[in-house]
């Protein structure tokens, strides 16, 4: 049975081999993207069974995404290929600094047809954690209902909820997003967010961590990119240093960070250790042009964190 279940949209992504404006890119690598499936893959690599719920088009890209996720060990028993609409497509545009822009061709995709009937109660209740992001409710009213049902089911079953607002300006504007994201954050045990998302939710005034704790989250993780992360709970504040790497492309780093942090928490590690595992996974995700291919396998991660020896437990 999966320890973590998540739901959302997975897409085929085309990643240019070269940096620079997309209009000049003529060689691409095909890969799989999607914040939630990125997290599920990373958890599987870290030895924690994870399940992804979602709809893919019943087309060649859908089959490609499906076999990739299965190949990485993700449980797809709550996922389906759907004949009604195509698999979403995304292009990255890479810059020499490692930042990238994304272009979506996902309107009307199979994932946008997701609705509450696609969320199996047993899968949610059977896992220890539910992970959702703010991308899914931005896809339309059906996907939003699906996320809300998943959160309701998890809470009713006493399962923990992890929420990453993952605000995407290309999907909705701040005024539409804010109330929806705040509502989901309020129901989360673990809130993982970047500094800009913190400002979107809580304004510039008080701290982001304080804002999340005041909403009722048990743990708030504020991702600060190359400056590491701040983890906060009612009785602890932990600064997690970034793991230095040569950055190729940073998309997906936040999902990998959340996966490492969740893995550490599931293993009962102190917040600082869980944060270090998150920081390592996030950093490694930046070493490749795909979202998740750089995430370490469990033994590799534990050895790195143990300084060449196995990290305890
Ligand atoms: O976090 C990485 C995601 O942004 C990427 O994989 C694509 O899910 C995606 C999205 O909707 O932007």
Coordinates of C-alpha atoms and ligand atoms in Angstrom, one line a residue:
X1 CA 0.0 0.0 0.0
X2 CA 1.3 3.5 -0.8
X3 CA 2.5 5.6 2.1
X4 CA 1.8 8.8 0.2
X5 CA -1.0 9.4 -2.3
X6 CA -1.1 12.4 -4.6
X7 CA -3.2 13.6 -7.5
X8 CA -2.8 16.1 -10.3
X9 CA -1.8 16.5 -14.0
X10 CA 1.2 14.8 -15.5
X11 CA 2.3 15.8 -19.0
X12 CA 4.7 15.1 -21.7
X13 CA 7.4 17.8 -21.7
X14 CA 9.8 18.8 -24.4
X15 CA 13.1 20.1 -23.1
X16 CA 15.3 21.9 -25.6
X17 CA 18.9 20.7 -25.7
X18 CA 20.2 24.2 -26.0
X19 CA 19.5 27.3 -23.9
X20 CA 18.0 30.4 -25.4
X21 CA 14.6 31.5 -26.9
X22 CA 12.3 28.6 -27.7
X23 CA 11.7 29.9 -31.2
X24 CA 15.3 29.0 -32.0
X25 CA 15.2 25.6 -30.3
X26 CA 15.2 22.7 -32.8
X27 CA 16.4 19.8 -30.8
X28 CA 14.3 18.5 -27.9
X29 CA 14.4 15.7 -25.4
X30 CA 11.0 14.2 -24.4
X31 CA 10.4 13.7 -20.7
X32 CA 7.6 13.5 -18.1
X33 CA 6.5 16.5 -16.0
X34 CA 3.9 17.2 -13.4
X35 CA 4.5 18.5 -9.9
X36 CA 2.6 15.7 -8.2
X37 CA 4.1 12.8 -10.2
X38 CA 7.5 14.4 -9.7
X39 CA 7.0 14.0 -6.0
X40 CA 5.7 10.5 -6.3
X41 CA 8.7 9.4 -8.3
X42 CA 11.1 11.0 -5.8
X43 CA 9.4 9.2 -2.9
X44 CA 9.7 5.9 -4.7
X45 CA 13.4 6.5 -5.3
X46 CA 13.7 7.2 -1.5
X47 CA 12.1 3.9 -0.7
X48 CA 8.6 5.2 0.1
X49 CA 5.8 3.7 -1.9
X50 CA 3.7 6.4 -3.5
X51 CA 0.6 6.5 -5.6
X52 CA -0.5 9.0 -8.3
X53 CA -4.2 9.6 -9.1
X54 CA -4.9 11.3 -12.4
X55 CA -6.2 11.2 -16.0
X56 CA -4.0 10.9 -19.1
X57 CA -5.2 10.9 -22.6
X58 CA -5.6 7.5 -24.2
X59 CA -2.9 8.4 -26.7
X60 CA 0.8 7.8 -27.3
X61 CA 1.9 10.5 -24.9
X62 CA -0.4 9.2 -22.3
X63 CA 1.0 5.7 -22.7
X64 CA 4.5 7.2 -22.5
X65 CA 3.8 9.0 -19.3
X66 CA 2.1 5.9 -17.8
X67 CA 5.0 3.6 -18.6
X68 CA 7.5 6.1 -17.3
X69 CA 5.7 6.5 -14.0
X70 CA 5.3 2.7 -13.7
X71 CA 8.9 2.3 -14.5
X72 CA 9.8 4.5 -11.6
X73 CA 7.6 2.4 -9.3
X74 CA 4.7 4.7 -8.9
X75 CA 1.4 3.0 -8.0
X76 CA -1.1 3.9 -10.8
X77 CA -4.1 1.9 -9.5
X78 CA -6.1 5.1 -9.1
X79 CA -5.0 6.5 -12.5
X80 CA -6.6 6.0 -15.9
X81 CA -6.2 6.6 -19.6
X82 CA -9.2 8.6 -20.9
X83 CA -10.4 8.5 -24.5
X84 CA -12.2 11.9 -24.2
X85 CA -9.3 14.2 -24.4
X86 CA -5.5 14.3 -25.1
X87 CA -2.6 14.2 -22.7
X88 CA -1.3 17.7 -21.8
X89 CA 1.9 18.9 -23.4
X90 CA 4.5 21.4 -22.1
X91 CA 7.7 22.9 -23.4
X92 CA 10.5 24.3 -21.3
X93 CA 12.6 27.2 -22.4
X94 CA 16.0 27.0 -20.8
X95 CA 18.3 29.9 -19.9
X96 CA 22.0 29.7 -19.3
X97 CA 21.4 30.7 -15.6
X98 CA 19.4 27.6 -14.9
X99 CA 16.1 29.5 -14.8
X100 CA 13.5 28.4 -17.2
X101 CA 10.1 29.4 -18.6
X102 CA 7.4 27.0 -19.4
X103 CA 4.7 27.0 -22.2
X104 CA 1.6 24.9 -21.7
X105 CA -0.5 23.2 -24.3
X106 CA -2.9 21.6 -21.7
X107 CA -6.2 23.5 -22.0
X108 CA -8.9 20.8 -22.5
X109 CA -6.5 18.0 -21.6
X110 CA -7.6 14.7 -20.1
X111 CA -6.5 16.0 -16.7
X112 CA -8.8 19.0 -16.9
X113 CA -11.7 16.5 -16.9
X114 CA -10.7 15.1 -13.5
X115 CA -13.5 15.3 -11.0
X116 CA -14.4 14.1 -7.6
X117 CA -15.7 10.8 -8.9
X118 CA -12.1 10.0 -9.9
X119 CA -10.8 10.1 -6.3
X120 CA -11.1 6.6 -4.8
X121 CA -11.8 6.9 -1.0
X122 CA -9.9 3.7 -0.2
X123 CA -6.7 5.0 -1.8
X124 CA -6.7 8.1 0.3
X125 CA -7.6 6.4 3.5
X126 CA -5.1 3.7 2.9
X127 CA -2.1 6.0 2.7
X128 CA -0.4 7.9 5.6
X129 CA -0.1 11.2 3.7
X130 CA -2.0 13.0 1.0
X131 CA 0.0 15.5 -1.1
X132 CA -1.8 18.1 -3.2
X133 CA -0.7 21.2 -5.0
X134 CA -2.3 24.5 -6.0
X135 CA -1.8 23.6 -9.7
X136 CA -4.7 21.1 -9.8
X137 CA -7.5 23.5 -8.7
X138 CA -6.2 26.0 -11.3
X139 CA -7.1 23.5 -14.0
X140 CA -10.8 24.0 -13.7
X141 CA -13.8 23.4 -11.4
X142 CA -13.7 19.6 -11.8
X143 CA -10.0 19.2 -10.8
X144 CA -10.7 21.7 -7.9
X145 CA -13.5 19.5 -6.6
X146 CA -11.3 16.5 -6.9
X147 CA -8.6 18.1 -4.7
X148 CA -11.2 19.3 -2.2
X149 CA -12.7 15.8 -2.0
X150 CA -9.2 14.2 -1.5
X151 CA -8.4 16.6 1.3
X152 CA -11.8 16.0 2.9
X153 CA -11.4 12.2 2.7
X154 CA -7.8 12.4 4.1
X155 CA -8.9 14.5 7.1
X156 CA -11.9 12.4 7.8
X157 CA -9.7 9.3 7.9
X158 CA -7.1 11.1 10.1
X159 CA -4.4 11.1 7.4
X160 CA -1.9 13.9 7.2
X161 CA -2.1 16.5 4.4
X162 CA 0.8 18.1 2.7
X163 CA 0.1 21.1 0.5
X164 CA 2.4 23.0 -1.9
X165 CA 0.6 26.1 -3.4
X166 CA 2.8 25.8 -6.5
X167 CA 1.4 29.1 -7.8
X168 CA 1.5 29.1 -11.6
X169 CA 0.9 32.6 -13.0
X170 CA 0.2 31.1 -16.5
X171 CA -2.8 29.2 -15.1
X172 CA -4.6 31.9 -12.9
X173 CA -4.1 35.3 -11.5
X174 CA -3.2 36.0 -7.9
X175 CA -6.7 37.3 -7.0
X176 CA -8.4 34.1 -8.2
X177 CA -5.7 31.9 -6.7
X178 CA -5.3 33.4 -3.2
X179 CA -8.6 32.3 -1.5
X180 CA -8.4 28.8 -3.0
X181 CA -4.8 28.3 -1.9
X182 CA -5.4 29.8 1.6
X183 CA -8.3 27.4 2.0
X184 CA -6.2 24.4 1.2
X185 CA -3.3 25.7 3.3
X186 CA -5.6 25.9 6.2
X187 CA -6.4 22.2 6.0
X188 CA -2.7 21.1 5.7
X189 CA -0.5 19.6 8.3
X190 CA 2.6 20.4 6.3
X191 CA 2.8 23.5 4.2
X192 CA 5.7 23.7 1.7
X193 CA 6.0 26.9 -0.2
X194 CA 8.4 29.4 -1.8
X195 CA 9.0 32.9 -0.6
X196 CA 6.9 34.5 -3.4
X197 CA 4.0 32.1 -2.7
X198 CA 4.4 33.1 1.0
X199 CA 4.0 36.8 0.0
X200 CA 1.0 35.9 -2.1
X201 CA -0.7 34.1 0.8
X202 CA 0.3 36.2 3.8
X203 CA 1.5 39.6 2.4
X204 CA 4.8 41.3 3.1
X205 CA 4.2 42.1 6.8
X206 CA 4.6 39.1 9.2
X207 CA 6.8 36.1 8.5
X208 CA 5.7 33.4 6.1
X209 CA 6.3 30.6 8.6
X210 CA 4.3 32.6 11.2
X211 CA 1.5 33.0 8.7
X212 CA 1.4 29.2 8.0
X213 CA 1.5 28.3 11.7
X214 CA -1.2 30.8 12.5
X215 CA -3.4 29.1 9.9
X216 CA -3.1 25.9 11.9
X217 CA -0.3 24.0 9.9
X218 CA 1.9 21.8 12.1
X219 CA 5.0 22.4 10.0
X220 CA 5.8 25.1 7.5
X221 CA 8.7 24.7 5.1
X222 CA 9.8 27.9 3.3
X223 CA 11.9 27.1 0.3
X224 CA 14.5 29.8 -0.4
X225 CA 16.3 28.4 -3.5
X226 CA 20.0 28.7 -3.3
X227 CA 19.7 30.1 0.3
X228 CA 18.3 26.8 1.6
X229 CA 15.1 26.5 3.6
X230 CA 13.5 27.5 6.8
X231 CA 11.4 24.9 8.7
X232 CA 9.1 25.9 11.5
X233 CA 6.8 24.2 13.9
X234 CA 5.2 25.4 17.1
X235 CA 8.4 24.7 19.1
X236 CA 11.2 24.7 16.6
X237 CA 12.8 26.9 13.9
X238 CA 15.4 25.1 11.7
X239 CA 17.6 26.7 9.1
X240 CA 18.5 24.1 6.4
X241 CA 21.5 25.0 4.3
X242 CA 21.3 24.5 0.5
X243 CA 23.4 21.7 -1.0
X244 CA 25.7 23.3 -3.5
X245 CA 25.5 21.8 -7.0
X246 CA 26.1 23.0 -10.6
X247 CA 22.6 24.0 -11.6
X248 CA 21.4 22.9 -15.1
X249 CA 17.7 23.6 -14.7
X250 CA 15.7 24.1 -11.5
X251 CA 12.1 23.1 -12.4
X252 CA 11.0 20.3 -10.2
X253 CA 13.4 21.1 -7.4
X254 CA 10.6 22.1 -5.1
X255 CA 8.8 18.8 -5.7
X256 CA 12.0 16.9 -4.9
X257 CA 12.5 19.0 -1.7
X258 CA 9.0 18.2 -0.6
X259 CA 9.5 14.5 -1.3
X260 CA 12.7 14.4 0.8
X261 CA 11.1 16.3 3.6
X262 CA 8.1 14.0 3.6
X263 CA 10.3 10.9 3.5
X264 CA 12.3 12.2 6.5
X265 CA 9.1 12.9 8.4
X266 CA 7.6 9.5 7.6
X267 CA 10.8 7.9 8.9
X268 CA 10.3 9.8 12.2
X269 CA 13.5 11.9 11.7
X270 CA 13.9 15.2 13.5
X271 CA 12.9 18.2 11.5
X272 CA 16.5 19.2 10.8
X273 CA 17.3 15.8 9.3
X274 CA 14.2 15.6 7.2
X275 CA 15.0 19.1 5.9
X276 CA 18.5 18.0 4.9
X277 CA 17.1 15.1 3.0
X278 CA 14.7 17.5 1.3
X279 CA 17.6 19.9 0.5
X280 CA 19.7 17.2 -1.0
X281 CA 16.8 15.9 -3.2
X282 CA 16.0 19.5 -4.3
X283 CA 19.6 20.2 -5.2
X284 CA 20.0 17.0 -7.2
X285 CA 16.9 17.7 -9.2
X286 CA 18.6 20.9 -10.4
X287 CA 21.6 18.9 -11.9
X288 CA 19.6 17.8 -15.0
X289 CA 17.3 19.5 -17.5
X290 CA 14.3 17.2 -16.6
X291 CA 12.2 17.7 -13.5
X292 CA 13.1 14.6 -11.5
X293 CA 15.7 12.4 -13.2
X294 CA 18.5 13.8 -10.9
X295 CA 16.7 12.8 -7.6
X296 CA 18.9 10.3 -5.7
X297 CA 18.1 6.7 -4.9
X298 CA 17.8 6.0 -1.2
X299 CA 21.3 4.5 -0.7
X300 CA 22.9 7.3 -2.5
X301 CA 21.0 9.9 -0.5
X302 CA 21.8 8.3 2.9
X303 CA 25.5 7.9 2.0
X304 CA 25.7 11.5 0.9
X305 CA 24.1 12.7 4.1
X306 CA 26.3 10.4 6.2
X307 CA 29.4 11.9 4.7
X308 CA 30.3 8.7 2.9
X309 CA 28.9 6.4 5.5
X310 CA 25.3 5.2 5.8
X311 CA 23.2 7.8 7.5
X312 CA 21.7 6.4 10.7
X313 CA 18.3 4.6 10.4
Ligands
LIG1 O1 7.1 21.7 -10.2 C1 7.3 21.3 -11.6 C2 6.1 21.5 -12.4 O2 5.8 22.9 -12.5 C3 6.2 21.0 -13.8 O3 6.5 19.6 -13.8 C4 5.0 21.2 -14.6 O4 3.3 20.4 -13.1 C5 3.7 21.3 -13.8 C6 3.0 22.5 -14.0 O5 1.8 22.4 -13.9 O6 3.6 23.6 -14.1

